[in-house]
XYZ file of C-alpha atoms in Angstrom:
447
model
C -18.213 -4.146 -28.954
C -18.106 -2.247 -25.635
C -16.984 -4.139 -22.570
C -19.308 -4.486 -19.535
C -19.196 -2.033 -16.627
C -20.067 -2.946 -13.020
C -23.061 -1.281 -11.376
C -22.151 -2.318 -7.828
C -18.963 -3.905 -6.504
C -17.960 -5.463 -3.200
C -14.515 -4.323 -2.004
C -13.130 -6.634 0.666
C -10.530 -5.366 3.121
C -10.583 -7.770 6.048
C -7.709 -6.624 8.219
C -7.902 -2.855 8.048
C -10.609 -0.297 7.431
C -10.254 2.426 4.800
C -11.608 4.788 7.461
C -8.614 4.140 9.759
C -5.756 6.629 10.064
C -2.813 5.414 7.924
C 0.545 5.117 9.627
C -0.221 3.082 12.707
C -1.371 -0.441 13.534
C -2.101 -2.289 10.309
C -3.261 0.838 8.493
C -1.094 2.031 5.624
C -1.022 2.390 1.876
C -3.708 -0.270 1.402
C -6.175 1.917 3.308
C -5.333 4.906 1.147
C -5.657 2.832 -2.039
C -9.061 1.396 -1.132
C -10.529 4.701 0.000
C -9.203 6.806 -2.862
C -10.265 4.370 -5.574
C -13.657 3.801 -3.914
C -14.372 7.529 -3.989
C -13.495 7.832 -7.654
C -15.428 4.723 -8.627
C -18.459 6.157 -6.857
C -18.080 9.429 -8.741
C -18.153 7.409 -11.969
C -21.535 5.999 -10.992
C -20.358 2.652 -9.539
C -21.921 1.776 -6.181
C -19.211 0.574 -3.786
C -19.666 -1.525 -0.642
C -16.565 -2.098 1.472
C -16.463 -5.059 3.858
C -14.007 -4.735 6.747
C -13.701 -6.249 10.222
C -15.347 -4.409 13.104
C -12.749 -3.350 15.680
C -15.056 -1.596 18.150
C -18.474 -2.294 19.632
C -19.316 1.217 18.493
C -18.832 0.389 14.812
C -22.213 0.600 13.100
C -23.024 -2.425 10.917
C -23.230 -0.159 7.873
C -21.922 3.380 7.433
C -22.654 5.694 4.528
C -19.061 6.905 4.262
C -19.606 9.064 1.163
C -22.020 9.359 -1.737
C -22.223 5.918 -3.328
C -19.964 4.268 -0.696
C -21.122 2.030 2.155
C -18.650 0.595 4.670
C -19.922 -2.639 6.248
C -18.343 -3.576 9.588
C -18.383 -7.362 9.949
C -18.122 -8.833 13.441
C -15.432 -11.530 13.398
C -13.645 -12.298 16.648
C -13.015 -9.929 19.556
C -13.066 -6.244 18.700
C -9.628 -5.556 20.167
C -6.397 -7.459 20.697
C -6.128 -9.009 17.233
C -3.722 -8.057 14.474
C -3.584 -9.499 10.992
C -1.428 -12.450 12.123
C -4.408 -13.633 14.188
C -7.028 -13.134 11.509
C -6.781 -16.404 9.531
C -8.686 -17.996 12.424
C -11.489 -15.447 11.928
C -11.957 -15.845 8.174
C -14.868 -18.253 8.588
C -16.720 -15.788 10.828
C -15.942 -12.899 8.507
C -17.049 -14.797 5.426
C -20.303 -15.763 7.145
C -20.976 -12.077 7.808
C -20.320 -11.190 4.173
C -22.620 -13.991 3.000
C -25.406 -12.819 5.320
C -25.148 -9.250 4.021
C -25.481 -10.424 0.419
C -28.303 -12.836 1.246
C -30.472 -9.903 2.349
C -30.279 -8.398 -1.147
C -31.936 -9.378 -4.382
C -30.103 -11.965 -6.559
C -27.344 -10.451 -8.670
C -26.849 -7.524 -6.267
C -23.066 -7.377 -6.796
C -21.494 -7.478 -10.244
C -17.893 -7.992 -9.116
C -15.658 -8.542 -6.092
C -12.325 -6.767 -5.602
C -10.282 -8.215 -2.737
C -7.296 -6.474 -1.163
C -4.515 -8.521 0.539
C -4.520 -12.284 0.754
C -6.897 -12.554 3.738
C -9.538 -10.703 1.738
C -8.740 -12.857 -1.268
C -9.704 -15.976 0.662
C -13.079 -14.438 1.461
C -13.486 -13.167 -2.090
C -12.729 -16.620 -3.486
C -15.669 -18.165 -1.626
C -17.956 -15.210 -2.378
C -17.103 -15.558 -6.072
C -18.283 -19.164 -6.065
C -21.411 -18.366 -4.042
C -22.506 -15.267 -5.955
C -21.412 -16.284 -9.444
C -19.494 -13.059 -10.133
C -15.840 -12.426 -11.060
C -13.069 -11.883 -8.519
C -10.368 -9.262 -9.046
C -7.521 -9.439 -6.528
C -4.780 -7.012 -5.488
C -2.094 -8.508 -3.242
C -0.499 -5.206 -2.134
C 2.342 -7.216 -0.575
C 3.547 -10.767 -1.159
C 4.981 -13.078 1.483
C 7.570 -14.591 -0.853
C 8.895 -11.125 -1.718
C 9.079 -10.023 1.898
C 10.770 -13.248 2.992
C 13.404 -12.854 0.273
C 14.612 -9.570 1.804
C 13.853 -9.629 5.508
C 14.867 -6.687 7.647
C 17.116 -7.385 10.627
C 14.916 -8.236 13.600
C 11.846 -8.874 11.473
C 10.036 -12.218 11.366
C 9.354 -14.230 8.234
C 5.836 -14.537 6.903
C 4.390 -17.991 7.725
C 3.902 -20.772 5.187
C 0.154 -20.459 5.866
C 0.187 -17.063 4.138
C 2.257 -18.269 1.182
C -0.192 -21.116 0.566
C -3.163 -18.781 0.979
C -1.704 -16.348 -1.526
C -1.021 -19.157 -3.974
C -4.655 -20.276 -3.795
C -6.083 -16.804 -4.365
C -3.673 -16.061 -7.215
C -4.706 -19.302 -8.918
C -8.450 -18.669 -8.525
C -8.874 -14.940 -9.193
C -10.265 -13.948 -12.582
C -7.915 -10.936 -12.792
C -4.870 -9.964 -10.766
C -4.011 -6.291 -10.337
C -0.286 -5.605 -9.917
C 1.060 -2.185 -8.969
C 4.057 -2.361 -11.311
C 5.700 -4.563 -13.916
C 8.064 -5.677 -11.146
C 5.161 -7.002 -9.087
C 3.678 -8.665 -12.166
C 6.994 -10.476 -12.612
C 6.919 -11.568 -8.961
C 3.413 -12.958 -9.386
C 4.459 -15.041 -12.397
C 7.967 -15.953 -11.217
C 7.260 -16.724 -7.557
C 3.625 -17.827 -7.693
C 3.176 -19.177 -11.204
C 0.420 -16.705 -12.081
C -0.915 -16.681 -15.626
C 0.500 -13.470 -17.165
C -2.594 -13.205 -19.349
C -4.695 -12.576 -16.237
C -2.508 -9.796 -14.818
C -3.287 -6.103 -15.244
C -0.624 -3.569 -14.218
C -2.424 -0.660 -12.547
C -0.150 1.960 -11.031
C -1.420 3.608 -7.818
C -1.600 7.359 -7.569
C -1.658 10.303 -5.209
C -4.304 12.858 -4.371
C -2.876 15.626 -6.524
C -5.430 18.104 -5.184
C -4.218 17.566 -1.613
C -0.496 17.026 -2.165
C 0.764 20.184 -3.832
C 3.836 22.426 -3.418
C 3.555 25.126 -0.759
C 5.469 27.407 1.559
C 8.171 25.574 3.510
C 8.362 28.367 6.091
C 4.604 28.331 6.664
C 4.546 24.552 6.986
C 7.350 24.573 9.557
C 5.673 27.344 11.516
C 2.426 25.347 11.616
C 4.222 22.190 12.754
C 6.496 23.973 15.233
C 9.704 22.915 13.452
C 13.078 24.684 13.226
C 12.759 27.182 10.362
C 16.477 27.054 9.509
C 17.418 23.370 9.799
C 17.868 20.936 6.928
C 14.972 18.553 7.491
C 14.991 14.882 6.433
C 11.642 13.159 6.937
C 10.413 9.580 7.266
C 6.676 8.852 6.984
C 5.252 5.384 7.582
C 4.540 2.631 10.031
C 7.288 2.095 12.587
C 8.416 -1.467 11.941
C 11.599 -3.171 10.679
C 10.165 -3.637 7.165
C 10.009 0.143 6.680
C 13.602 0.567 7.985
C 13.386 3.919 9.803
C 16.341 2.708 11.871
C 18.472 2.673 8.706
C 17.746 6.367 8.212
C 18.550 7.254 11.828
C 21.839 5.327 11.791
C 22.830 6.798 8.424
C 22.017 10.369 9.442
C 23.806 10.244 12.794
C 27.362 10.898 11.468
C 26.073 13.701 9.216
C 24.286 15.368 12.103
C 27.543 15.382 14.095
C 29.678 16.415 11.127
C 27.455 19.327 10.129
C 27.245 20.409 13.771
C 31.031 20.383 14.229
C 31.577 22.265 10.952
C 29.094 24.972 11.926
C 26.900 24.171 8.928
C 23.105 24.344 8.797
C 21.976 21.685 11.282
C 20.441 18.458 10.012
C 17.297 17.286 11.760
C 15.206 14.135 11.335
C 11.415 14.057 11.454
C 9.863 10.610 12.046
C 6.110 10.489 11.423
C 4.172 7.306 12.190
C 3.213 4.760 14.819
C 4.341 1.252 15.801
C 3.049 -1.594 13.637
C 3.611 -5.304 13.066
C 6.740 -6.600 14.763
C 7.525 -2.987 15.682
C 4.864 -3.262 18.404
C 7.237 -5.498 20.359
C 9.612 -2.541 20.909
C 7.532 0.631 20.559
C 10.319 2.871 21.898
C 13.100 1.307 19.801
C 13.702 4.386 17.625
C 13.725 6.755 20.587
C 16.246 4.480 22.311
C 18.321 4.247 19.115
C 18.517 8.039 18.752
C 19.520 8.354 22.393
C 22.193 5.682 22.014
C 23.646 7.504 19.002
C 23.644 10.801 20.888
C 21.287 12.589 18.480
C 18.050 12.753 20.495
C 18.066 16.540 20.241
C 18.091 16.287 16.431
C 15.183 13.850 16.042
C 11.508 14.835 16.271
C 8.757 12.227 16.470
C 5.181 12.899 15.375
C 2.178 10.538 15.413
C 0.404 9.650 12.153
C -1.115 12.707 10.501
C -4.344 13.227 8.503
C -3.802 13.952 4.824
C -4.058 17.746 4.933
C -1.542 17.973 7.764
C 0.636 15.297 6.167
C 0.908 17.532 3.115
C 2.356 20.184 5.422
C 4.852 17.625 6.760
C 6.082 17.025 3.217
C 6.232 20.745 2.406
C 8.276 21.375 5.551
C 10.896 18.838 4.422
C 14.045 19.282 2.368
C 14.151 15.559 1.652
C 11.908 12.546 2.292
C 13.527 9.148 2.825
C 11.876 5.803 2.022
C 14.415 3.132 3.083
C 11.995 0.163 3.079
C 13.198 -3.409 2.557
C 10.121 -4.103 0.426
C 7.493 -1.877 -1.226
C 4.983 -2.944 -3.848
C 4.837 0.714 -4.904
C 5.529 3.454 -2.342
C 2.700 5.976 -1.964
C 4.717 8.137 0.433
C 7.330 8.688 -2.269
C 4.741 9.932 -4.773
C 2.915 12.103 -2.232
C 6.165 13.789 -1.177
C 7.200 14.391 -4.777
C 3.787 15.850 -5.579
C 4.605 18.454 -2.914
C 7.839 19.260 -4.766
C 10.123 17.376 -2.351
C 12.842 15.017 -3.651
C 12.991 11.466 -2.333
C 15.869 9.208 -1.301
C 14.638 5.624 -1.525
C 15.801 2.027 -1.550
C 15.907 0.446 -4.977
C 13.321 -2.220 -4.141
C 9.965 -3.256 -5.586
C 7.883 -0.432 -6.990
C 10.117 2.363 -5.679
C 12.045 2.207 -8.944
C 8.825 3.380 -10.621
C 7.678 5.777 -7.907
C 11.044 7.604 -7.920
C 12.861 8.688 -11.097
C 16.503 8.116 -10.156
C 18.517 11.263 -10.833
C 15.458 13.315 -11.840
C 13.093 13.317 -8.866
C 15.386 11.841 -6.263
C 17.948 9.130 -5.752
C 17.797 5.348 -5.348
C 20.177 3.414 -3.098
C 21.122 -0.212 -3.696
C 20.831 -2.217 -0.497
C 20.672 -1.058 3.099
C 24.296 -0.660 4.107
C 24.465 2.261 6.527
C 27.594 3.699 4.896
C 25.872 3.777 1.498
C 22.889 5.627 2.939
C 25.150 8.099 4.734
C 26.982 8.789 1.475
C 23.701 9.282 -0.417
C 22.315 11.627 2.230
C 25.541 13.632 2.250
C 25.556 13.917 -1.550
C 21.997 15.216 -1.681
C 22.135 17.544 1.325
C 25.514 19.057 0.436
C 24.269 20.426 -2.901
C 21.247 22.691 -2.264
C 21.078 23.780 -5.908
C 20.866 20.210 -7.170
C 18.350 19.413 -4.427
C 16.174 22.240 -5.752
C 16.469 20.844 -9.292
C 15.391 17.431 -8.016
C 12.462 19.077 -6.239
C 11.191 20.519 -9.511
C 11.704 17.148 -11.167
C 9.850 15.490 -8.297
C 6.769 17.596 -8.907
C 6.832 16.832 -12.644
C 7.356 13.110 -12.056
C 4.497 12.850 -9.559
C 2.101 14.552 -11.958
C 1.813 11.329 -13.975
C 0.448 9.415 -10.970
C -3.161 10.223 -10.144
C -6.011 8.236 -8.658
C -8.073 9.156 -11.714
C -5.621 7.248 -13.928
C -5.688 4.374 -11.453
C -9.480 4.276 -11.564
C -9.503 4.280 -15.365
C -7.236 1.232 -15.374
C -9.230 -0.533 -12.651
C -12.458 -0.122 -14.607
C -10.729 -1.624 -17.644
C -9.585 -4.580 -15.511
C -13.093 -5.021 -14.107
C -14.523 -5.033 -17.632
C -12.075 -7.732 -18.734
C -12.927 -9.798 -15.641
C -16.656 -9.529 -16.296
C -16.255 -10.307 -19.982
C -14.106 -13.393 -19.406
C -16.347 -14.552 -16.562
C -19.374 -14.357 -18.860
C -17.516 -16.479 -21.414
C -16.658 -18.993 -18.676
C -20.301 -19.124 -17.592
C -21.326 -19.918 -21.178
C -18.644 -22.611 -21.324
C -19.906 -24.049 -18.038
C -23.347 -24.535 -19.586
C -21.876 -26.020 -22.770
C -19.400 -28.538 -21.318
C -20.653 -29.051 -17.781
C -19.131 -27.933 -14.472
C -16.945 -31.013 -13.894
C -15.114 -30.724 -17.209
C -14.750 -26.978 -16.764
C -13.193 -27.428 -13.314
C -10.792 -30.028 -14.698
C -9.792 -27.651 -17.500
C -9.147 -24.827 -15.046
C -7.028 -27.102 -12.817
C -4.954 -28.121 -15.832
C -4.433 -24.495 -16.829
C -3.291 -23.592 -13.283
C -0.808 -26.473 -13.203
C 0.465 -25.442 -16.604
C 1.005 -21.828 -15.531
C 2.904 -22.967 -12.425
C 5.164 -25.443 -14.213
C 5.652 -23.479 -17.418
C 4.717 -26.516 -19.516
């Protein structure tokens, strides 16, 4: 028997729009994920409506972003001056906007809800109950994981978020985890039912991120054609640890300079985000304090086609994050044939093949990162081998594969939800709710 397939789905992304430029503010890998999967779902004949918070009075209520994709801007709170830490107070207003949009359609307009991040999960939870359709949830990041490995100078996620995540994880019909590691975190830290978890690995746009001429890329970006270039791409905040890279590279920059070797330069691409907004010039000040300002170039966030040139210009891309549910930057860089040096955290152990497409570092000790950088940069032949391995490794990650797996998860959610609806009729809603509460307690306690 074939499983059901959604005709129209509601994607909920409260705190950041898929149309925003990744790399600054609250825009990052989640934006890329939502937009890339939405496009591919639409190409498969699934109508996609994305609900996100309006951040400008100029945001149209509904935008036809691409064939089969509508982005709905929901007014919830002031347009400017709010970040995601302020948004729990706006969830009621946002949910009301989502409910109004659905109420203008015929009954049964949406077949499924897919929420992204816990704020969206709270909205999706209520919409699920109101519309009578299944909820699929992707956390993207988890507070308990972040709090277990806080970066120096970063602030812990509040208990409010942990509780909110726990509620959504307990209520969602299916949970989508990026890796087996994240699936283990959902069960171990949040008591999720492993039978409701689908592991769906994110991908990269393999048509955009391809190998190319390093010389041409550097000429386009105005970078030194002869230097050894180590690149960081991402939001500038303690969680992403760009400061670890700068501190680790500083002694190498001086050593290579004194020895008359090919100079090492750093390229930092991104904008302040999260707690990094409190000190927007922190990395510039750090480079100056270490005496390497002349060896560090800063660029703002780049659109995808130009970002591909950033990767191609690089000899090595570093991803020193304290926590990553997957690590899209690592896969994008490798797809361009560039090896990656990354922290052995979260999904980076999947995104990077240690010893074949790059190198993983345990922990964030500066000396360990300096040693790893030195090892990779001092052996150009091995770096070239890793570059070829990087391209091969990245080839297995595509958004088409991600979309295939998402559609399978959606089908399971719809199938199980239909069974639950039949059970609701047979046993009555009160008994069904009691049964579900018992199952959630059982999954949390392991009894």
